[in-house]
Amino acid sequence: MIEIYLATSNKEKIKEVDKIIEKLNIKQKVKLCSIFDEIKSEFVYVDENGETYTENSVIKAWRYGKIINKPVVSDDSGLNIVALDGFPGVHSSRFMFNSPYRVRMKTILSMMQNIEDRKAYFACAATYFDIENNILISLEERVYGTIAYDIRGSNGFGYDPIFIPKGYNQTFGELPTEIKNEISHRGKAFNRLFTHLISSSLI
Ligand code: ITT
């Protein structure tokens, strides 16, 4: 059994990644812990100043991995709206930082009021960093879809209630977590990452 620490302050990400591990049937091999089980302060500052999801994901894994000296995984993700040149993109969590997500989503919907092209995607870069064995693996996955015309559902987190994945009529806010985990950017990224770690006997 290997303990891997998820380097995130976002509790919803921990829930989702834990469910992905459960679905992969590797719970007897991998115990997912929160980085804050190991670091007793939420005030470790990580400057996510990269220009891509991968850069930021590696920055987080590297920073926390060096602090705790144990294997970590990290996630950097965001929503990209094609007609808005990829906005909010890598800055998804910083856009209107102090406002609740409902207000942020309303703002995005009003920015898109007269826009017919609703295409968007969520991207997630997942990184594994094992400082002791000098292993760093990072990969990125996306889920494509469209931006809804209103805010729908309360499942998930962040911008889930305005994102409709391709092939569905409901938003991620309306779809059950199991479906989101099967098709989402994070689901695909962590599935691929853990499958690779297992098949390469790295964990
Ligand atoms: P950490 O950096 O501590 O992991 P964070 O929430 O700030 O937590 P990110 O920097 O990766 O994480 O920003 C991701 C943001 O992108 C997140 O806060 C949401 O606004 C949005 N986002 C990413 N994945 C999402 C998802 O599955 N559903 C809805 N919104 C998502």
CSV table of C-alpha atoms and ligand atoms in Angstrom, one decimal:
chain,number,residue,atom,x,y,z
A,1,MET,CA,0.0,0.0,0.0
A,2,ILE,CA,1.4,3.4,-1.0
A,3,GLU,CA,0.3,6.7,0.4
A,4,ILE,CA,0.0,9.4,-2.2
A,5,TYR,CA,-0.8,13.0,-1.2
A,6,LEU,CA,-3.1,15.1,-3.3
A,7,ALA,CA,-1.6,18.6,-3.4
A,8,THR,CA,-4.8,20.7,-3.5
A,9,SER,CA,-6.7,23.0,-1.3
A,10,ASN,CA,-9.9,22.1,-3.2
A,11,LYS,CA,-11.9,19.5,-1.2
A,12,GLU,CA,-14.1,18.7,-4.2
A,13,LYS,CA,-11.0,17.6,-6.2
A,14,ILE,CA,-10.1,15.2,-3.4
A,15,LYS,CA,-13.6,13.6,-3.4
A,16,GLU,CA,-13.5,13.2,-7.2
A,17,VAL,CA,-9.9,11.7,-7.3
A,18,ASP,CA,-10.8,9.3,-4.5
A,19,LYS,CA,-13.8,8.1,-6.4
A,20,ILE,CA,-11.6,7.6,-9.5
A,21,ILE,CA,-9.2,5.4,-7.5
A,22,GLU,CA,-12.2,3.4,-6.1
A,23,LYS,CA,-13.5,2.9,-9.6
A,24,LEU,CA,-10.1,1.7,-10.8
A,25,ASN,CA,-10.2,-0.9,-8.1
A,26,ILE,CA,-6.8,0.1,-6.7
A,27,LYS,CA,-7.9,1.1,-3.2
A,28,GLN,CA,-5.9,-1.8,-1.8
A,29,LYS,CA,-2.7,-0.4,-3.5
A,30,VAL,CA,-3.2,3.3,-3.2
A,31,LYS,CA,-4.3,5.4,-0.2
A,32,LEU,CA,-5.1,8.9,-1.3
A,33,CYS,CA,-4.4,11.4,1.5
A,34,SER,CA,-4.8,15.2,1.6
A,35,ILE,CA,-1.7,17.2,1.6
A,36,PHE,CA,-3.0,19.0,4.7
A,37,ASP,CA,-2.9,15.7,6.6
A,38,GLU,CA,0.8,16.1,6.4
A,39,ILE,CA,1.2,19.9,6.4
A,40,LYS,CA,-0.5,21.3,9.4
A,41,SER,CA,-1.1,24.7,7.8
A,42,GLU,CA,-3.2,25.8,4.9
A,43,PHE,CA,-0.9,28.8,4.5
A,44,VAL,CA,1.9,27.3,2.3
A,45,TYR,CA,1.8,29.7,-0.6
A,46,VAL,CA,2.2,28.3,-4.0
A,47,ASP,CA,2.6,30.8,-6.8
A,48,GLU,CA,0.7,29.3,-9.7
A,49,ASN,CA,2.4,31.6,-12.2
A,50,GLY,CA,2.7,29.1,-15.1
A,51,GLU,CA,1.2,29.8,-18.4
A,52,THR,CA,-0.3,26.4,-19.0
A,53,TYR,CA,-2.2,23.8,-16.9
A,54,THR,CA,0.8,21.5,-17.1
A,55,GLU,CA,3.2,24.1,-15.8
A,56,ASN,CA,1.0,24.9,-12.9
A,57,SER,CA,0.3,21.3,-12.1
A,58,VAL,CA,4.0,20.6,-12.0
A,59,ILE,CA,4.7,23.7,-9.9
A,60,LYS,CA,2.2,22.4,-7.3
A,61,ALA,CA,3.4,18.8,-7.2
A,62,TRP,CA,7.1,20.0,-7.0
A,63,ARG,CA,6.5,22.5,-4.3
A,64,TYR,CA,4.5,20.2,-2.0
A,65,GLY,CA,6.5,17.1,-2.8
A,66,LYS,CA,9.7,18.9,-1.7
A,67,ILE,CA,8.0,20.0,1.5
A,68,ILE,CA,6.7,16.6,2.6
A,69,ASN,CA,9.3,14.3,0.9
A,70,LYS,CA,6.6,11.8,-0.1
A,71,PRO,CA,4.8,11.0,-3.4
A,72,VAL,CA,2.3,13.6,-4.4
A,73,VAL,CA,-0.2,14.1,-7.2
A,74,SER,CA,-1.6,17.4,-8.2
A,75,ASP,CA,-4.3,18.8,-10.5
A,76,ASP,CA,-4.4,22.1,-12.4
A,77,SER,CA,-7.6,22.6,-14.3
A,78,GLY,CA,-9.9,25.2,-15.8
A,79,LEU,CA,-12.7,26.0,-18.1
A,80,ASN,CA,-11.9,27.3,-21.6
A,81,ILE,CA,-14.6,29.1,-23.7
A,82,VAL,CA,-13.7,29.1,-27.4
A,83,ALA,CA,-15.6,32.3,-28.4
A,84,LEU,CA,-13.9,34.2,-25.5
A,85,ASP,CA,-10.4,33.1,-26.6
A,86,GLY,CA,-10.1,30.5,-24.0
A,87,PHE,CA,-11.3,32.7,-21.1
A,88,PRO,CA,-11.3,32.1,-18.1
A,89,GLY,CA,-8.7,29.4,-18.8
A,90,VAL,CA,-5.6,28.9,-16.6
A,91,HIS,CA,-7.0,31.7,-14.5
A,92,SER,CA,-10.4,30.0,-13.8
A,93,SER,CA,-10.1,29.9,-10.1
A,94,ARG,CA,-8.7,33.5,-9.9
A,95,PHE,CA,-11.5,35.1,-12.1
A,96,MET,CA,-13.7,37.2,-9.7
A,97,PHE,CA,-11.8,35.4,-6.9
A,98,ASN,CA,-13.9,36.8,-4.0
A,99,SER,CA,-17.3,36.2,-5.6
A,100,PRO,CA,-19.4,33.0,-5.1
A,101,TYR,CA,-19.4,30.7,-8.2
A,102,ARG,CA,-23.1,31.6,-8.9
A,103,VAL,CA,-22.1,35.2,-9.4
A,104,ARG,CA,-19.1,34.2,-11.5
A,105,MET,CA,-21.3,32.0,-13.7
A,106,LYS,CA,-23.9,34.8,-14.1
A,107,THR,CA,-21.1,37.1,-15.3
A,108,ILE,CA,-19.9,34.5,-17.8
A,109,LEU,CA,-23.4,33.9,-19.1
A,110,SER,CA,-23.9,37.7,-19.6
A,111,MET,CA,-20.6,37.9,-21.4
A,112,MET,CA,-22.0,35.2,-23.7
A,113,GLN,CA,-25.5,36.7,-24.1
A,114,ASN,CA,-25.2,37.4,-27.8
A,115,ILE,CA,-22.7,34.6,-28.7
A,116,GLU,CA,-24.1,31.7,-30.6
A,117,ASP,CA,-20.9,29.7,-30.6
A,118,ARG,CA,-21.1,28.0,-27.1
A,119,LYS,CA,-18.2,25.6,-27.6
A,120,ALA,CA,-16.0,25.1,-24.5
A,121,TYR,CA,-13.9,22.5,-22.8
A,122,PHE,CA,-12.5,21.7,-19.3
A,123,ALA,CA,-8.8,20.8,-19.2
A,124,CYS,CA,-7.0,19.0,-16.4
A,125,ALA,CA,-3.2,18.5,-16.0
A,126,ALA,CA,-2.5,15.7,-13.5
A,127,THR,CA,1.0,15.3,-12.2
A,128,TYR,CA,2.7,12.5,-10.2
A,129,PHE,CA,5.9,13.5,-8.4
A,130,ASP,CA,8.0,11.0,-6.4
A,131,ILE,CA,11.0,12.9,-5.0
A,132,GLU,CA,12.7,9.9,-3.5
A,133,ASN,CA,12.8,8.0,-6.8
A,134,ASN,CA,13.2,11.0,-9.1
A,135,ILE,CA,10.0,10.4,-11.0
A,136,LEU,CA,7.8,13.1,-12.4
A,137,ILE,CA,5.0,12.3,-14.8
A,138,SER,CA,2.5,14.9,-16.1
A,139,LEU,CA,-0.3,14.6,-18.6
A,140,GLU,CA,-3.3,16.5,-19.7
A,141,GLU,CA,-6.9,15.6,-20.7
A,142,ARG,CA,-9.9,17.5,-21.8
A,143,VAL,CA,-13.7,17.2,-22.0
A,144,TYR,CA,-15.4,19.0,-24.8
A,145,GLY,CA,-18.9,20.5,-24.6
A,146,THR,CA,-20.9,23.7,-24.7
A,147,ILE,CA,-21.9,26.5,-22.3
A,148,ALA,CA,-25.5,26.3,-21.2
A,149,TYR,CA,-27.9,29.4,-21.4
A,150,ASP,CA,-28.6,29.2,-17.7
A,151,ILE,CA,-27.2,27.8,-14.4
A,152,ARG,CA,-28.5,24.3,-13.9
A,153,GLY,CA,-27.9,21.8,-11.1
A,154,SER,CA,-25.9,21.7,-7.9
A,155,ASN,CA,-23.7,18.7,-8.2
A,156,GLY,CA,-20.0,19.0,-8.6
A,157,PHE,CA,-18.3,22.4,-8.0
A,158,GLY,CA,-17.0,25.5,-9.8
A,159,TYR,CA,-18.4,26.0,-13.2
A,160,ASP,CA,-20.1,22.6,-13.4
A,161,PRO,CA,-23.7,24.0,-13.6
A,162,ILE,CA,-23.0,25.9,-16.9
A,163,PHE,CA,-21.1,23.1,-18.7
A,164,ILE,CA,-22.9,20.6,-20.9
A,165,PRO,CA,-20.6,17.7,-22.0
A,166,LYS,CA,-20.8,16.6,-25.6
A,167,GLY,CA,-23.4,13.8,-26.0
A,168,TYR,CA,-25.5,14.9,-23.0
A,169,ASN,CA,-28.3,17.3,-22.5
A,170,GLN,CA,-27.6,17.9,-18.8
A,171,THR,CA,-24.9,20.0,-17.2
A,172,PHE,CA,-22.2,18.6,-15.0
A,173,GLY,CA,-24.2,20.2,-12.2
A,174,GLU,CA,-27.1,17.9,-13.1
A,175,LEU,CA,-25.3,14.7,-14.0
A,176,PRO,CA,-24.5,12.2,-11.3
A,177,THR,CA,-20.9,12.3,-10.0
A,178,GLU,CA,-20.3,8.8,-11.4
A,179,ILE,CA,-21.0,10.0,-15.0
A,180,LYS,CA,-18.9,13.2,-14.5
A,181,ASN,CA,-16.0,11.0,-13.3
A,182,GLU,CA,-16.2,8.7,-16.3
A,183,ILE,CA,-16.1,11.5,-18.9
A,184,SER,CA,-14.6,14.5,-17.3
A,185,HIS,CA,-11.1,16.1,-17.8
A,186,ARG,CA,-10.1,15.0,-14.3
A,187,GLY,CA,-11.6,11.6,-14.6
A,188,LYS,CA,-9.7,10.9,-17.8
A,189,ALA,CA,-6.5,12.5,-16.6
A,190,PHE,CA,-6.3,10.6,-13.3
A,191,ASN,CA,-7.5,7.4,-14.9
A,192,ARG,CA,-4.6,7.5,-17.4
A,193,LEU,CA,-2.1,8.6,-14.8
A,194,PHE,CA,-2.9,5.9,-12.2
A,195,THR,CA,-3.2,3.2,-15.0
A,196,HIS,CA,0.2,4.2,-16.3
A,197,LEU,CA,1.8,4.1,-12.8
A,198,ILE,CA,0.4,0.7,-12.1
A,199,SER,CA,1.3,-0.8,-15.5
A,200,SER,CA,4.8,0.5,-15.2
A,201,SER,CA,5.1,-0.9,-11.7
A,202,LEU,CA,5.9,2.6,-10.3
A,203,ILE,CA,3.3,2.1,-7.6
B,1,ITT,P1,-5.8,24.0,-6.0
B,1,ITT,O1,-5.0,24.9,-6.9
B,1,ITT,O2,-5.4,24.1,-4.6
B,1,ITT,O3,-5.8,22.6,-6.5
B,1,ITT,P2,-8.1,25.3,-7.2
B,1,ITT,O4,-9.6,25.1,-7.0
B,1,ITT,O5,-7.6,26.7,-7.1
B,1,ITT,O6,-7.3,24.4,-6.1
B,1,ITT,P3,-7.1,25.3,-9.9
B,1,ITT,O7,-6.1,26.3,-9.7
B,1,ITT,O8,-6.7,24.1,-10.7
B,1,ITT,O9,-7.6,24.7,-8.5
B,1,ITT,O10,-8.4,26.0,-10.5
B,1,ITT,C1,-9.3,25.2,-11.0
B,1,ITT,C2,-10.6,26.0,-11.2
B,1,ITT,O11,-11.1,25.7,-12.5
B,1,ITT,C3,-11.6,25.6,-10.2
B,1,ITT,O12,-11.5,26.4,-9.0
B,1,ITT,C4,-12.9,25.8,-11.0
B,1,ITT,O13,-13.2,27.2,-11.0
B,1,ITT,C5,-12.5,25.4,-12.4
B,1,ITT,N1,-12.7,23.9,-12.6
B,1,ITT,C6,-11.7,23.0,-12.7
B,1,ITT,N2,-12.2,21.8,-12.8
B,1,ITT,C7,-13.5,21.9,-12.7
B,1,ITT,C8,-14.6,21.0,-12.7
B,1,ITT,O14,-14.4,19.7,-12.7
B,1,ITT,N3,-15.8,21.5,-12.5
B,1,ITT,C9,-16.1,22.8,-12.4
B,1,ITT,N4,-15.1,23.8,-12.4
B,1,ITT,C10,-13.9,23.3,-12.5
